[in-house]
């Protein structure tokens, strides 16, 4: 087994994945919109070819990719790559897809990076961790998180798939007393839970190793867990199918969520979307960020104003 300094490797991997993210942004902003349809976009293949070359040049190991296949020799280490998780929603004009990379050692994630270059609320959002690092990294800054004692409370957030927004009533019941937020990429919503933006994340579809390994590493770094449909710790003995459902986040929360009847969400009829029927739109990232800033300014101003809005002028602190 070749020697490896994981923390040094992590910084180099982050740089490679950030470069790949720029390609995804360029595809989003492409005149005429991104190339592809359904669950397949041309940029997916292009990013994986780039990542395969760059990652193997950083550290020679086996490779398991979603788009370009596997190269397995029995090495103790294996790169696991999902070049673009959330392709379908990306092609429909919904932000929140991600790039996910993990390094497994003897089938256990010891390094992970999940990068959403076009997140719906945080702009570029890169979350990373490797074995030996005492905290997560978020956008290259130390980001300590400890999920070990997390509880399911009214203040908590559970991250669900984009489809959950069309089936709100069952999902509200299943996440109670917490709230839920819908997000396209399973890797990114698990990463958001690992980063402490929620108490847990759920997926109700069959998933392969490339879908989960990167976020699994992040959850490990945050003292969280990733459980399968039986409430057992997820493993990578069968990379083609690692789970039918998964629950990631605080250990006690995931154990509780795994017991709930999630079939109710699958069986609930979809509600009509509130989005106007039209061709998908792909606004420039800079324009989206300005719009978010304007809305945030209105929200902040309204909250400040609400404190004195109905107060008698004589009682106003001003």
Coordinates of C-alpha atoms in Angstrom, one line a residue:
X1 CA 0.0 0.0 0.0
X2 CA 1.5 3.3 -1.0
X3 CA 1.9 6.0 1.7
X4 CA -0.6 8.8 1.7
X5 CA -1.0 12.1 3.6
X6 CA -4.8 12.5 3.5
X7 CA -5.0 16.2 4.6
X8 CA -2.6 17.4 2.0
X9 CA -4.4 15.3 -0.6
X10 CA -7.8 16.8 0.5
X11 CA -6.7 20.3 -0.3
X12 CA -5.6 19.2 -3.8
X13 CA -8.9 17.4 -4.3
X14 CA -10.9 20.5 -3.3
X15 CA -9.0 22.5 -6.0
X16 CA -9.8 19.9 -8.7
X17 CA -13.5 19.8 -7.7
X18 CA -13.8 23.5 -7.6
X19 CA -12.3 23.6 -11.2
X20 CA -14.9 21.0 -12.2
X21 CA -17.6 23.2 -10.7
X22 CA -16.6 26.1 -12.9
X23 CA -17.4 23.8 -15.9
X24 CA -20.9 23.2 -14.4
X25 CA -21.5 26.9 -14.0
X26 CA -20.5 27.6 -17.6
X27 CA -22.9 24.8 -18.8
X28 CA -25.7 26.4 -16.8
X29 CA -25.0 29.8 -18.3
X30 CA -24.5 28.4 -21.8
X31 CA -26.5 30.2 -24.5
X32 CA -29.6 28.1 -25.2
X33 CA -29.2 26.3 -21.8
X34 CA -27.4 23.1 -20.8
X35 CA -27.1 20.2 -23.3
X36 CA -29.0 17.1 -22.5
X37 CA -32.4 15.8 -21.6
X38 CA -34.0 13.6 -18.9
X39 CA -31.4 12.3 -16.5
X40 CA -28.5 12.7 -18.9
X41 CA -26.4 15.8 -19.6
X42 CA -23.3 16.0 -21.7
X43 CA -21.5 17.9 -19.0
X44 CA -21.7 14.9 -16.7
X45 CA -19.4 12.8 -18.9
X46 CA -17.1 15.7 -19.5
X47 CA -16.7 16.4 -15.8
X48 CA -16.0 12.8 -15.0
X49 CA -13.4 12.5 -17.7
X50 CA -11.7 15.5 -16.1
X51 CA -12.0 14.2 -12.6
X52 CA -10.8 10.8 -13.4
X53 CA -7.6 12.1 -15.0
X54 CA -6.9 14.7 -12.3
X55 CA -7.7 12.5 -9.2
X56 CA -5.6 9.6 -10.5
X57 CA -2.7 11.9 -11.1
X58 CA -3.0 13.1 -7.5
X59 CA -3.2 9.6 -6.1
X60 CA -3.1 6.3 -8.0
X61 CA -5.9 4.0 -6.8
X62 CA -8.9 2.1 -8.2
X63 CA -11.7 4.2 -9.7
X64 CA -15.4 3.8 -9.6
X65 CA -17.3 6.4 -11.7
X66 CA -21.0 6.8 -12.5
X67 CA -20.4 7.8 -16.2
X68 CA -17.1 6.3 -17.3
X69 CA -17.2 3.0 -15.5
X70 CA -14.9 1.2 -13.1
X71 CA -11.2 0.3 -13.0
X72 CA -10.8 -2.2 -10.2
X73 CA -7.5 -4.0 -9.4
X74 CA -8.1 -4.9 -5.7
X75 CA -6.2 -1.8 -4.5
X76 CA -6.9 -0.9 -0.9
X77 CA -8.0 2.6 -2.0
X78 CA -10.7 3.5 -4.5
X79 CA -11.9 6.9 -5.8
X80 CA -15.7 7.0 -6.0
X81 CA -17.1 9.8 -8.2
X82 CA -20.5 11.2 -9.1
X83 CA -19.7 14.0 -11.5
X84 CA -23.1 15.5 -11.3
X85 CA -25.8 14.5 -8.8
X86 CA -29.2 16.0 -9.6
X87 CA -28.9 16.2 -13.4
X88 CA -32.6 16.0 -14.1
X89 CA -33.5 19.1 -11.9
X90 CA -30.4 20.9 -13.3
X91 CA -31.8 20.5 -16.8
X92 CA -35.2 21.7 -15.6
X93 CA -33.6 24.9 -14.3
X94 CA -33.5 24.1 -10.6
X95 CA -30.3 24.9 -8.7
X96 CA -28.9 22.5 -6.1
X97 CA -27.1 19.8 -8.1
X98 CA -23.6 18.8 -6.9
X99 CA -20.3 17.1 -7.6
X100 CA -19.4 14.3 -5.2
X101 CA -16.0 12.6 -4.7
X102 CA -14.9 10.1 -2.1
X103 CA -11.8 8.1 -1.4
X104 CA -12.5 4.7 0.1
X105 CA -10.0 2.6 2.0
X106 CA -10.9 -1.0 2.3
X107 CA -14.5 0.0 1.3
X108 CA -14.8 2.7 4.0
X109 CA -14.9 6.5 3.2
X110 CA -11.9 8.3 4.5
X111 CA -12.1 11.4 2.4
X112 CA -15.1 13.2 0.9
X113 CA -15.9 16.4 -0.9
X114 CA -19.4 17.5 -2.0
X115 CA -19.6 20.7 -4.0
X116 CA -22.7 22.6 -5.1
X117 CA -21.5 25.3 -7.4
X118 CA -25.0 26.6 -7.9
X119 CA -26.8 26.1 -4.6
X120 CA -30.2 27.8 -4.2
X121 CA -29.3 29.7 -1.1
X122 CA -25.5 29.8 -0.5
X123 CA -23.9 30.3 -3.9
X124 CA -20.8 28.2 -4.3
X125 CA -20.9 25.7 -1.4
X126 CA -18.0 23.2 -1.0
X127 CA -18.0 20.9 2.1
X128 CA -15.1 18.6 2.7
X129 CA -13.5 16.3 5.3
X130 CA -10.8 13.6 5.6
X131 CA -9.7 11.2 8.2
X132 CA -7.5 12.9 10.8
X133 CA -9.0 16.3 10.3
X134 CA -10.8 17.4 13.6
X135 CA -13.5 19.4 11.7
X136 CA -15.2 19.8 8.4
X137 CA -14.1 22.4 5.9
X138 CA -16.7 24.6 4.3
X139 CA -15.5 26.8 1.4
X140 CA -11.9 26.2 2.7
X141 CA -12.7 27.4 6.2
X142 CA -12.8 25.3 9.4
X143 CA -16.4 24.3 10.1
X144 CA -16.7 22.4 13.3
X145 CA -20.0 20.4 13.7
X146 CA -21.0 17.7 16.2
X147 CA -24.2 15.9 15.4
X148 CA -23.7 13.2 18.0
X149 CA -26.4 14.6 20.4
X150 CA -28.8 16.0 17.9
X151 CA -32.5 15.7 18.6
X152 CA -35.6 15.9 16.4
X153 CA -37.2 19.2 17.5
X154 CA -39.4 21.9 16.1
X155 CA -36.3 24.0 15.3
X156 CA -34.8 21.1 13.2
X157 CA -34.7 20.7 9.5
X158 CA -34.8 17.5 7.5
X159 CA -33.5 17.6 3.9
X160 CA -35.7 15.7 1.4
X161 CA -35.6 15.2 -2.4
X162 CA -37.0 17.8 -4.8
X163 CA -40.0 15.6 -5.3
X164 CA -41.0 16.1 -1.6
X165 CA -42.2 19.6 -2.4
X166 CA -44.9 18.1 -4.5
X167 CA -46.1 15.9 -1.7
X168 CA -46.0 18.2 1.3
X169 CA -48.6 16.8 3.6
X170 CA -47.2 13.3 4.1
X171 CA -43.6 14.7 4.3
X172 CA -44.7 17.2 7.0
X173 CA -46.1 14.4 9.1
X174 CA -43.1 12.1 8.5
X175 CA -40.5 14.8 9.5
X176 CA -42.5 16.1 12.5
X177 CA -41.8 17.9 14.8
X178 CA -39.0 19.1 12.5
X179 CA -39.6 21.0 9.2
X180 CA -38.4 19.8 5.8
X181 CA -36.6 21.5 2.9
X182 CA -36.5 20.0 -0.6
X183 CA -33.2 19.8 -2.5
X184 CA -32.4 18.0 -5.8
X185 CA -29.1 16.3 -5.0
X186 CA -29.0 13.5 -2.4
X187 CA -25.2 14.1 -1.9
X188 CA -25.7 17.8 -1.3
X189 CA -28.7 17.4 1.1
X190 CA -26.7 14.8 3.1
X191 CA -23.8 17.3 3.1
X192 CA -26.1 20.1 4.3
X193 CA -27.1 17.8 7.2
X194 CA -23.4 17.1 7.9
X195 CA -22.6 20.8 7.9
X196 CA -25.2 21.4 10.6
X197 CA -27.8 23.1 8.3
X198 CA -30.3 20.5 9.4
X199 CA -30.6 17.5 11.7
X200 CA -31.0 14.9 9.0
X201 CA -31.5 14.0 5.4
X202 CA -33.5 11.3 3.7
X203 CA -33.6 9.5 0.3
X204 CA -36.3 7.1 -0.7
X205 CA -34.8 5.7 -3.9
X206 CA -32.3 3.0 -4.6
X207 CA -28.7 4.4 -4.5
X208 CA -25.3 3.3 -5.6
X209 CA -21.9 3.9 -4.0
X210 CA -21.2 7.0 -6.1
X211 CA -24.4 8.7 -4.8
X212 CA -23.4 8.4 -1.1
X213 CA -19.7 7.9 -0.5
X214 CA -18.7 11.6 -0.5
X215 CA -21.4 12.7 1.9
X216 CA -20.9 9.6 4.0
X217 CA -17.3 10.8 4.7
X218 CA -18.7 14.3 5.7
X219 CA -21.2 12.7 8.1
X220 CA -18.4 10.7 9.7
X221 CA -16.4 13.9 10.2
X222 CA -19.4 15.6 11.8
X223 CA -20.0 12.6 14.2
X224 CA -23.2 11.7 12.3
X225 CA -24.3 8.4 10.7
X226 CA -25.7 7.1 7.5
X227 CA -28.2 4.3 7.9
X228 CA -29.9 2.1 5.3
X229 CA -33.6 1.2 5.1
X230 CA -33.2 -1.3 8.0
X231 CA -31.7 1.3 10.3
X232 CA -28.3 -0.4 9.9
X233 CA -25.0 1.4 9.2
X234 CA -24.5 1.6 5.5
X235 CA -21.7 -0.3 3.8
X236 CA -20.1 -0.6 0.4
X237 CA -19.9 -4.3 -0.1
X238 CA -22.2 -4.0 -3.1
X239 CA -21.3 -0.7 -4.8
X240 CA -24.1 -1.0 -7.4
X241 CA -26.8 -1.0 -4.7
X242 CA -25.8 0.2 -1.3
X243 CA -29.4 0.9 -0.1
X244 CA -33.0 1.2 -1.0
X245 CA -33.5 4.2 1.4
X246 CA -31.0 6.1 3.5
X247 CA -31.1 8.4 6.5
X248 CA -28.1 10.6 7.3
X249 CA -27.5 13.0 10.1
X250 CA -27.6 12.9 13.9
X251 CA -27.6 9.2 15.1
X252 CA -30.8 9.4 17.3
X253 CA -32.6 11.3 14.6
X254 CA -31.7 8.9 11.9
X255 CA -32.8 5.9 14.0
X256 CA -36.1 7.5 14.6
X257 CA -36.7 8.6 10.9
X258 CA -35.8 5.1 9.7
X259 CA -38.7 3.6 11.7
X260 CA -41.3 5.9 10.1
X261 CA -43.7 4.8 7.3
X262 CA -42.1 6.6 4.3
X263 CA -44.2 4.6 1.9
X264 CA -46.9 7.2 2.8
X265 CA -44.9 9.9 1.0
X266 CA -44.4 7.7 -2.0
X267 CA -48.1 6.9 -2.2
X268 CA -49.4 10.4 -1.7
X269 CA -50.6 12.0 -5.0
X270 CA -48.4 14.9 -6.2
X271 CA -49.7 18.4 -5.7
X272 CA -49.8 20.8 -8.7
X273 CA -46.6 22.7 -8.8
X274 CA -46.7 26.4 -8.1
X275 CA -44.1 27.1 -10.8
X276 CA -45.5 28.6 -13.9
X277 CA -45.4 26.3 -16.9
X278 CA -42.7 27.5 -19.2
X279 CA -39.4 26.6 -20.7
X280 CA -36.6 26.1 -18.2
X281 CA -34.7 29.2 -17.4
X282 CA -31.0 29.4 -16.5
X283 CA -30.3 33.0 -15.2
X284 CA -26.6 34.0 -14.9
X285 CA -25.3 33.2 -11.4
X286 CA -24.4 36.8 -10.8
X287 CA -28.1 37.8 -11.5
X288 CA -29.4 35.1 -9.1
X289 CA -27.1 36.3 -6.3
X290 CA -28.2 39.9 -6.7
X291 CA -31.9 38.7 -6.6
X292 CA -31.2 36.7 -3.4
X293 CA -29.4 39.8 -1.8
X294 CA -32.4 42.0 -2.7
X295 CA -34.9 39.5 -1.1
X296 CA -32.7 39.2 2.0
X297 CA -32.6 42.9 2.3
X298 CA -36.3 43.1 2.2
X299 CA -36.7 40.4 4.8
X300 CA -34.2 42.0 7.1
X301 CA -35.8 45.4 6.8
X302 CA -39.2 44.0 7.4
X303 CA -38.1 42.2 10.6
X304 CA -36.5 45.4 11.9
X305 CA -39.5 47.5 11.0
X306 CA -41.9 45.0 12.6
X307 CA -40.6 45.8 16.0
X308 CA -42.0 49.3 15.8
X309 CA -44.5 49.1 13.0
X310 CA -47.7 49.4 15.2
X311 CA -46.1 51.3 18.0
X312 CA -47.4 54.7 19.0
X313 CA -45.0 57.5 17.9
X314 CA -44.6 58.6 21.5
X315 CA -43.5 55.2 22.6
X316 CA -41.1 54.6 19.7
X317 CA -37.5 54.2 20.7
X318 CA -36.5 56.7 17.9

